[in-house]
Short mmCIF file of C-alpha atoms in Angstrom, two decimals:
data_model
loop_
_atom_site.label_atom_id
_atom_site.label_comp_id
_atom_site.label_asym_id
_atom_site.label_seq_id
_atom_site.Cartn_x
_atom_site.Cartn_y
_atom_site.Cartn_z
CA MET A 1 -0.04 -0.22 0.19
CA PRO A 2 1.16 3.52 -0.71
CA ARG A 3 3.24 4.92 2.21
CA SER A 4 0.12 7.74 3.01
CA GLU A 5 -2.01 4.67 3.52
CA LYS A 6 -0.02 2.40 5.96
CA ALA A 7 -1.09 1.76 9.19
CA SER A 8 1.43 3.69 11.30
CA ASP A 9 0.60 7.01 9.56
CA LEU A 10 -3.14 6.52 9.79
CA GLN A 11 -2.08 5.91 13.58
CA THR A 12 -0.53 9.06 13.83
CA ASP A 13 -3.07 11.33 12.95
CA PHE A 14 -5.66 9.65 15.35
CA ASP A 15 -3.25 9.42 18.31
CA SER A 16 -2.82 13.63 18.05
CA LEU A 17 -6.08 13.96 19.51
CA ARG A 18 -5.08 12.23 22.76
CA PRO A 19 -6.26 14.15 25.21
CA GLY A 20 -3.33 16.30 27.04
CA ASP A 21 -1.26 16.02 23.83
CA SER A 22 0.51 19.77 24.38
CA THR A 23 3.37 19.03 22.44
CA GLU A 24 4.25 21.78 19.40
CA GLN A 25 3.47 18.56 16.60
CA GLY A 26 0.48 17.79 18.52
CA ALA A 27 -1.01 21.05 18.42
CA THR A 28 -0.06 22.16 14.73
CA ARG A 29 -1.51 18.81 13.51
CA ARG A 30 -4.67 19.63 15.58
CA THR A 31 -5.00 22.61 14.06
CA ALA A 32 -4.52 21.77 10.65
CA LEU A 33 -6.98 18.98 10.91
CA LYS A 34 -9.64 21.19 12.52
CA ALA A 35 -8.86 23.48 9.52
CA ALA A 36 -9.82 20.79 6.89
CA ILE A 37 -12.48 19.67 8.42
CA GLY A 38 -13.87 22.69 9.88
CA VAL A 39 -15.66 23.40 13.27
CA GLY A 40 -19.26 24.57 14.14
CA TYR A 41 -22.47 24.17 12.32
CA ALA A 42 -22.83 24.60 8.85
CA ALA A 43 -24.30 27.94 7.42
CA ALA A 44 -27.28 27.13 5.65
CA THR A 45 -28.63 25.26 9.21
CA LEU A 46 -28.54 28.36 11.12
CA PRO A 47 -29.60 29.98 13.08
CA ILE A 48 -29.42 26.93 15.46
CA ALA A 49 -32.37 25.81 17.26
CA ALA A 50 -30.40 26.43 20.96
CA GLN A 51 -33.21 24.94 23.41
CA THR A 52 -32.83 21.24 21.38
CA VAL A 53 -28.79 20.98 20.61
CA VAL A 54 -27.48 17.86 21.74
CA LYS A 55 -24.29 18.13 23.24
CA THR A 56 -21.78 15.43 23.92
CA SER A 57 -19.46 15.52 25.60
CA ASP A 58 -15.97 13.74 24.56
CA GLU A 59 -14.56 12.96 28.00
CA GLY A 60 -13.25 9.39 28.07
CA LEU A 61 -13.12 9.74 24.49
CA LYS A 62 -10.78 9.87 21.51
CA ALA A 63 -12.55 12.07 19.22
CA GLY A 64 -11.54 15.12 16.79
CA PRO A 65 -10.55 16.01 12.96
CA VAL A 66 -7.93 12.99 11.36
CA LYS A 67 -7.27 12.66 7.67
CA TYR A 68 -6.69 9.28 5.18
CA THR A 69 -5.60 9.07 1.88
CA VAL A 70 -7.56 7.87 -1.37
CA ASN A 71 -6.31 8.11 -4.22
CA GLY A 72 -3.87 10.12 -3.44
CA PHE A 73 -6.46 13.04 -2.40
CA GLU A 74 -6.02 13.29 1.76
CA VAL A 75 -9.85 13.08 3.03
CA PRO A 76 -10.51 14.69 5.86
CA ALA A 77 -12.75 13.47 8.42
CA TYR A 78 -14.14 13.48 11.95
CA ALA A 79 -13.65 10.11 14.23
CA ALA A 80 -14.79 9.32 17.77
CA ALA A 81 -14.09 6.50 19.58
CA PRO A 82 -13.56 5.39 23.24
CA ALA A 83 -10.21 6.60 24.64
CA GLY A 84 -7.49 3.60 24.99
CA LYS A 85 -9.80 0.65 23.64
CA THR A 86 -9.38 -1.31 20.65
CA GLY A 87 -10.97 -3.96 18.67
CA LEU A 88 -14.24 -1.67 18.27
CA PRO A 89 -17.01 -2.30 16.33
CA VAL A 90 -16.98 0.69 13.49
CA VAL A 91 -19.73 2.77 12.85
CA LEU A 92 -19.51 5.01 9.18
CA VAL A 93 -21.67 8.15 9.69
CA VAL A 94 -22.77 9.83 6.55
CA GLN A 95 -23.46 13.71 6.54
CA GLU A 96 -26.36 15.66 5.44
CA ILE A 97 -26.19 17.86 2.33
CA PHE A 98 -24.80 20.30 4.70
CA GLY A 99 -21.29 18.46 5.32
CA VAL A 100 -19.26 17.36 8.37
CA HIS A 101 -20.16 19.90 10.49
CA GLU A 102 -21.12 19.91 14.39
CA TYR A 103 -24.17 18.36 14.67
CA ILE A 104 -22.59 14.97 12.91
CA ALA A 105 -19.26 15.49 15.05
CA ASP A 106 -21.73 14.94 17.97
CA THR A 107 -23.08 12.13 16.77
CA CYS A 108 -19.93 10.30 16.24
CA ARG A 109 -19.17 11.10 19.71
CA ARG A 110 -22.41 9.47 20.68
CA PHE A 111 -21.81 6.49 19.32
CA ALA A 112 -18.57 6.48 20.88
CA LYS A 113 -20.13 6.59 24.23
CA ALA A 114 -22.01 3.96 23.10
CA GLY A 115 -19.05 1.60 21.92
CA TYR A 116 -18.19 2.71 18.78
CA LEU A 117 -15.48 3.72 16.70
CA ALA A 118 -17.44 5.96 14.38
CA ILE A 119 -15.92 8.04 11.46
CA ALA A 120 -17.65 10.49 9.25
CA PRO A 121 -15.37 11.82 5.89
CA GLU A 122 -16.13 14.63 4.34
CA LEU A 123 -17.23 13.14 1.01
CA TYR A 124 -17.38 16.50 -1.07
CA ALA A 125 -13.54 17.53 -0.14
CA ARG A 126 -12.75 17.39 -3.43
CA GLN A 127 -15.64 19.40 -4.95
CA GLY A 128 -16.04 22.06 -2.37
CA ASP A 129 -16.24 23.38 1.41
CA PRO A 130 -20.63 22.98 1.92
CA LYS A 131 -20.41 25.03 5.46
CA GLY A 132 -20.10 28.45 4.31
CA TYR A 133 -23.24 28.36 1.84
CA THR A 134 -26.20 29.91 2.91
CA ASP A 135 -28.48 29.28 0.12
CA ILE A 136 -29.59 25.42 -0.59
CA PRO A 137 -30.20 25.40 -4.15
CA LYS A 138 -26.82 26.89 -5.05
CA LEU A 139 -24.86 24.44 -2.43
CA GLN A 140 -26.67 21.83 -4.71
CA ALA A 141 -25.75 22.91 -8.05
CA ASP A 142 -22.19 24.33 -7.20
CA ILE A 143 -21.07 21.26 -5.10
CA VAL A 144 -23.86 18.49 -3.84
CA SER A 145 -24.53 17.91 -7.85
CA LYS A 146 -20.77 17.47 -9.20
CA VAL A 147 -20.03 14.47 -6.40
CA PRO A 148 -19.97 10.85 -8.44
CA ASP A 149 -21.45 7.89 -6.17
CA ALA A 150 -18.38 6.27 -7.10
CA GLN A 151 -16.36 8.96 -5.01
CA VAL A 152 -18.82 8.06 -2.11
CA MET A 153 -18.09 4.59 -2.41
CA ALA A 154 -14.01 4.91 -2.29
CA ASP A 155 -14.29 7.59 0.36
CA LEU A 156 -16.03 5.05 2.50
CA ASP A 157 -13.91 1.85 1.65
CA GLY A 158 -11.04 4.40 2.60
CA ALA A 159 -12.93 4.99 5.86
CA LEU A 160 -12.85 1.30 6.78
CA ARG A 161 -9.23 1.25 5.92
CA TYR A 162 -9.01 3.93 8.61
CA ALA A 163 -10.90 2.49 11.33
CA ALA A 164 -9.01 -1.01 10.76
CA ALA A 165 -5.27 0.73 11.36
CA ASN A 166 -6.73 2.97 14.66
CA GLY A 167 -8.47 0.35 16.95
CA GLY A 168 -11.79 -0.65 14.86
CA ASP A 169 -12.85 -4.31 13.98
CA VAL A 170 -14.20 -3.99 10.41
CA GLN A 171 -15.66 -7.31 10.41
CA GLU A 172 -18.25 -5.42 12.60
CA ALA A 173 -18.54 -2.58 10.47
CA ALA A 174 -22.16 -0.61 10.04
CA ILE A 175 -23.16 2.28 8.34
CA THR A 176 -25.85 5.37 9.38
CA GLY A 177 -26.39 8.90 7.31
CA PHE A 178 -29.04 11.38 7.32
CA CYS A 179 -30.88 12.65 4.37
CA TRP A 180 -28.20 13.16 1.62
CA GLY A 181 -26.45 10.44 3.64
CA GLY A 182 -29.12 8.13 3.88
CA ARG A 183 -29.59 7.59 0.23
CA ILE A 184 -25.58 7.03 0.59
CA VAL A 185 -26.37 4.22 2.87
CA TRP A 186 -28.67 1.96 1.32
CA LEU A 187 -25.84 2.54 -1.90
CA TYR A 188 -23.12 1.17 0.35
CA ALA A 189 -25.09 -1.68 1.89
CA ALA A 190 -25.06 -3.28 -1.74
CA THR A 191 -21.41 -3.35 -1.39
CA GLY A 192 -20.98 -6.40 1.02
CA LYS A 193 -18.43 -4.19 2.82
CA VAL A 194 -21.15 -3.75 6.29
CA LYS A 195 -22.99 -6.17 8.20
CA ALA A 196 -26.31 -3.56 8.92
CA GLY A 197 -26.68 -0.23 7.69
CA VAL A 198 -29.93 2.60 9.25
CA ALA A 199 -30.97 5.20 6.54
CA TRP A 200 -32.51 8.12 8.07
CA TYR A 201 -35.11 9.93 5.71
CA GLY A 202 -32.57 9.08 2.33
CA ARG A 203 -34.10 9.65 -1.09
CA LEU A 204 -35.18 6.26 -2.41
CA VAL A 205 -36.04 6.80 -5.65
CA GLY A 206 -34.20 9.34 -8.96
CA GLN A 207 -33.54 9.53 -12.39
CA PRO A 208 -30.02 7.62 -13.37
CA SER A 209 -27.34 10.25 -14.46
CA GLU A 210 -22.96 9.47 -15.24
CA LEU A 211 -22.64 10.72 -11.55
CA ALA A 212 -25.63 8.98 -9.80
CA PRO A 213 -26.49 5.67 -12.03
CA ARG A 214 -28.60 3.78 -9.81
CA HIS A 215 -30.56 4.86 -6.71
CA PRO A 216 -31.85 2.36 -3.38
CA VAL A 217 -34.95 1.03 -5.38
CA ASP A 218 -32.14 0.16 -8.06
CA VAL A 219 -29.87 -1.77 -5.85
CA ALA A 220 -32.65 -2.56 -3.46
CA ALA A 221 -32.88 -6.42 -4.26
CA SER A 222 -28.94 -7.27 -4.05
CA LEU A 223 -28.64 -5.84 -0.86
CA GLN A 224 -26.14 -7.50 1.32
CA ALA A 225 -26.78 -5.89 4.68
CA PRO A 226 -30.16 -5.23 6.01
CA VAL A 227 -30.55 -1.34 6.13
CA LEU A 228 -33.61 -0.17 9.02
CA GLY A 229 -35.32 2.80 7.26
CA LEU A 230 -36.63 5.45 9.59
CA TYR A 231 -38.27 7.83 7.91
CA GLY A 232 -40.83 10.90 8.49
CA GLY A 233 -44.67 10.69 7.45
CA LYS A 234 -44.71 14.20 6.90
CA ASP A 235 -41.46 14.46 4.73
CA GLN A 236 -42.28 16.39 1.80
CA GLY A 237 -39.48 15.38 -0.07
CA ILE A 238 -39.89 11.98 0.16
CA PRO A 239 -43.22 11.18 -0.70
CA LEU A 240 -44.51 7.76 1.18
CA ASP A 241 -45.43 5.48 -2.07
CA THR A 242 -42.06 5.89 -2.62
CA VAL A 243 -40.99 3.95 0.87
CA ASP A 244 -43.93 1.50 -0.89
CA LYS A 245 -42.26 0.93 -3.78
CA MET A 246 -38.81 0.11 -1.86
CA LYS A 247 -40.80 -2.20 -0.07
CA ALA A 248 -41.94 -3.77 -2.88
CA ALA A 249 -38.45 -4.21 -4.39
CA LEU A 250 -36.48 -5.00 -1.37
CA ALA A 251 -39.13 -8.63 -0.94
CA THR A 252 -38.49 -9.71 -4.38
CA GLY A 253 -34.25 -9.87 -3.17
CA THR A 254 -31.46 -11.25 -0.97
CA PRO A 255 -32.01 -12.51 2.64
CA ALA A 256 -30.67 -8.84 3.43
CA ALA A 257 -33.15 -7.20 1.49
CA LYS A 258 -35.90 -8.94 2.85
CA ALA A 259 -34.73 -8.51 6.13
CA SER A 260 -34.65 -4.73 5.84
CA GLN A 261 -37.60 -2.52 7.61
CA PHE A 262 -39.00 0.82 7.49
CA VAL A 263 -40.52 2.58 10.70
CA VAL A 264 -42.17 5.86 9.34
CA TYR A 265 -43.13 8.48 11.97
CA PRO A 266 -46.32 9.71 11.09
CA GLU A 267 -45.97 13.11 12.83
CA ALA A 268 -42.27 13.90 11.85
CA GLY A 269 -41.13 15.42 8.78
CA HIS A 270 -38.18 15.53 7.36
CA ALA A 271 -34.60 16.00 9.54
CA PHE A 272 -36.24 14.83 12.52
CA HIS A 273 -32.76 13.70 13.99
CA ALA A 274 -31.30 16.97 13.49
CA ASP A 275 -31.31 18.36 16.97
CA ASN A 276 -30.04 22.13 15.62
CA ARG A 277 -32.93 22.41 13.71
CA SER A 278 -36.29 23.57 13.60
CA SER A 279 -37.53 20.25 11.83
CA TYR A 280 -36.23 17.96 15.19
CA VAL A 281 -38.92 15.97 16.54
CA LYS A 282 -37.71 15.03 19.97
CA GLU A 283 -39.83 12.11 19.89
CA ALA A 284 -39.11 10.29 16.91
CA ALA A 285 -35.65 11.04 16.65
CA GLU A 286 -35.24 9.71 20.40
CA ASP A 287 -37.19 6.48 19.14
CA GLY A 288 -34.64 6.21 15.91
CA TRP A 289 -31.76 6.45 18.08
CA LYS A 290 -32.77 3.04 20.24
CA ARG A 291 -33.87 1.32 17.12
CA ALA A 292 -30.49 2.10 15.08
CA LEU A 293 -28.37 0.85 17.86
CA ALA A 294 -30.75 -2.24 18.49
CA TRP A 295 -30.22 -2.86 14.82
CA PHE A 296 -26.61 -3.14 15.01
CA LYS A 297 -26.43 -5.03 17.79
CA ALA A 298 -29.27 -7.33 16.14
CA ASN A 299 -27.00 -7.24 13.20
CA GLY A 300 -23.85 -8.25 15.08
CA VAL A 301 -22.31 -5.08 15.13
CA ALA A 302 -21.79 -3.69 18.92
#
């Protein structure tokens, strides 16, 4: 493997996040990594719904920005894991359209508190930084629409390699994602690289294109890992008839496809897990989180 992907190099990145590392080299590395991944909330998610924001401490964790190399490109990511532990189950956390901002980082810390090595790659990094955008259609046009699915799949593969070099057991790996990332969960569950997936309100159907040749409904029958779909009954962007189409496709497929399930929260809309936004629905978010952890455990990722 290229030098930039050696386990020793990947380990150095994560080791620089050790609490109390006051060396000049450690400080410099942390500063550079934070600049790469960004900090705070994405501009398009402002103003923050402060009364509902969940803040998860990094006490007892090794957590912060890291990087790893895929095809010569350094992919920035946020990683969190219980400090001093190895052989950890792994969960890939896939961003919303807003990138890896504080909400996604906090979600990684929540998984780490539950005993996982969680890693969230910045999957738009080659196309640009989504966090400064305030106009969602412009963000879609400038960055999101230019991200190839093949690039995303390769970067997620790289995240698993990173996890394997940093205390993770990738034989016990799962994936979860939100909105844009929810669609990616379904696609990645068809690759055979993870044992389970949880898709939060990810789009299920769409027109094929050069960069996105297949959508979840197109790969449903060939899933290699069962997926739990968590959706909102009032989500105006994901009609419930597309959930029905997905269920029908899953029913014709592999054992993993047939084992996949949906939970639809009647009173929730889109982004009901995003506690930093007005779309947050506490009851649905908390129930979905419990179901996600139980789903991973039931499928051998815990």
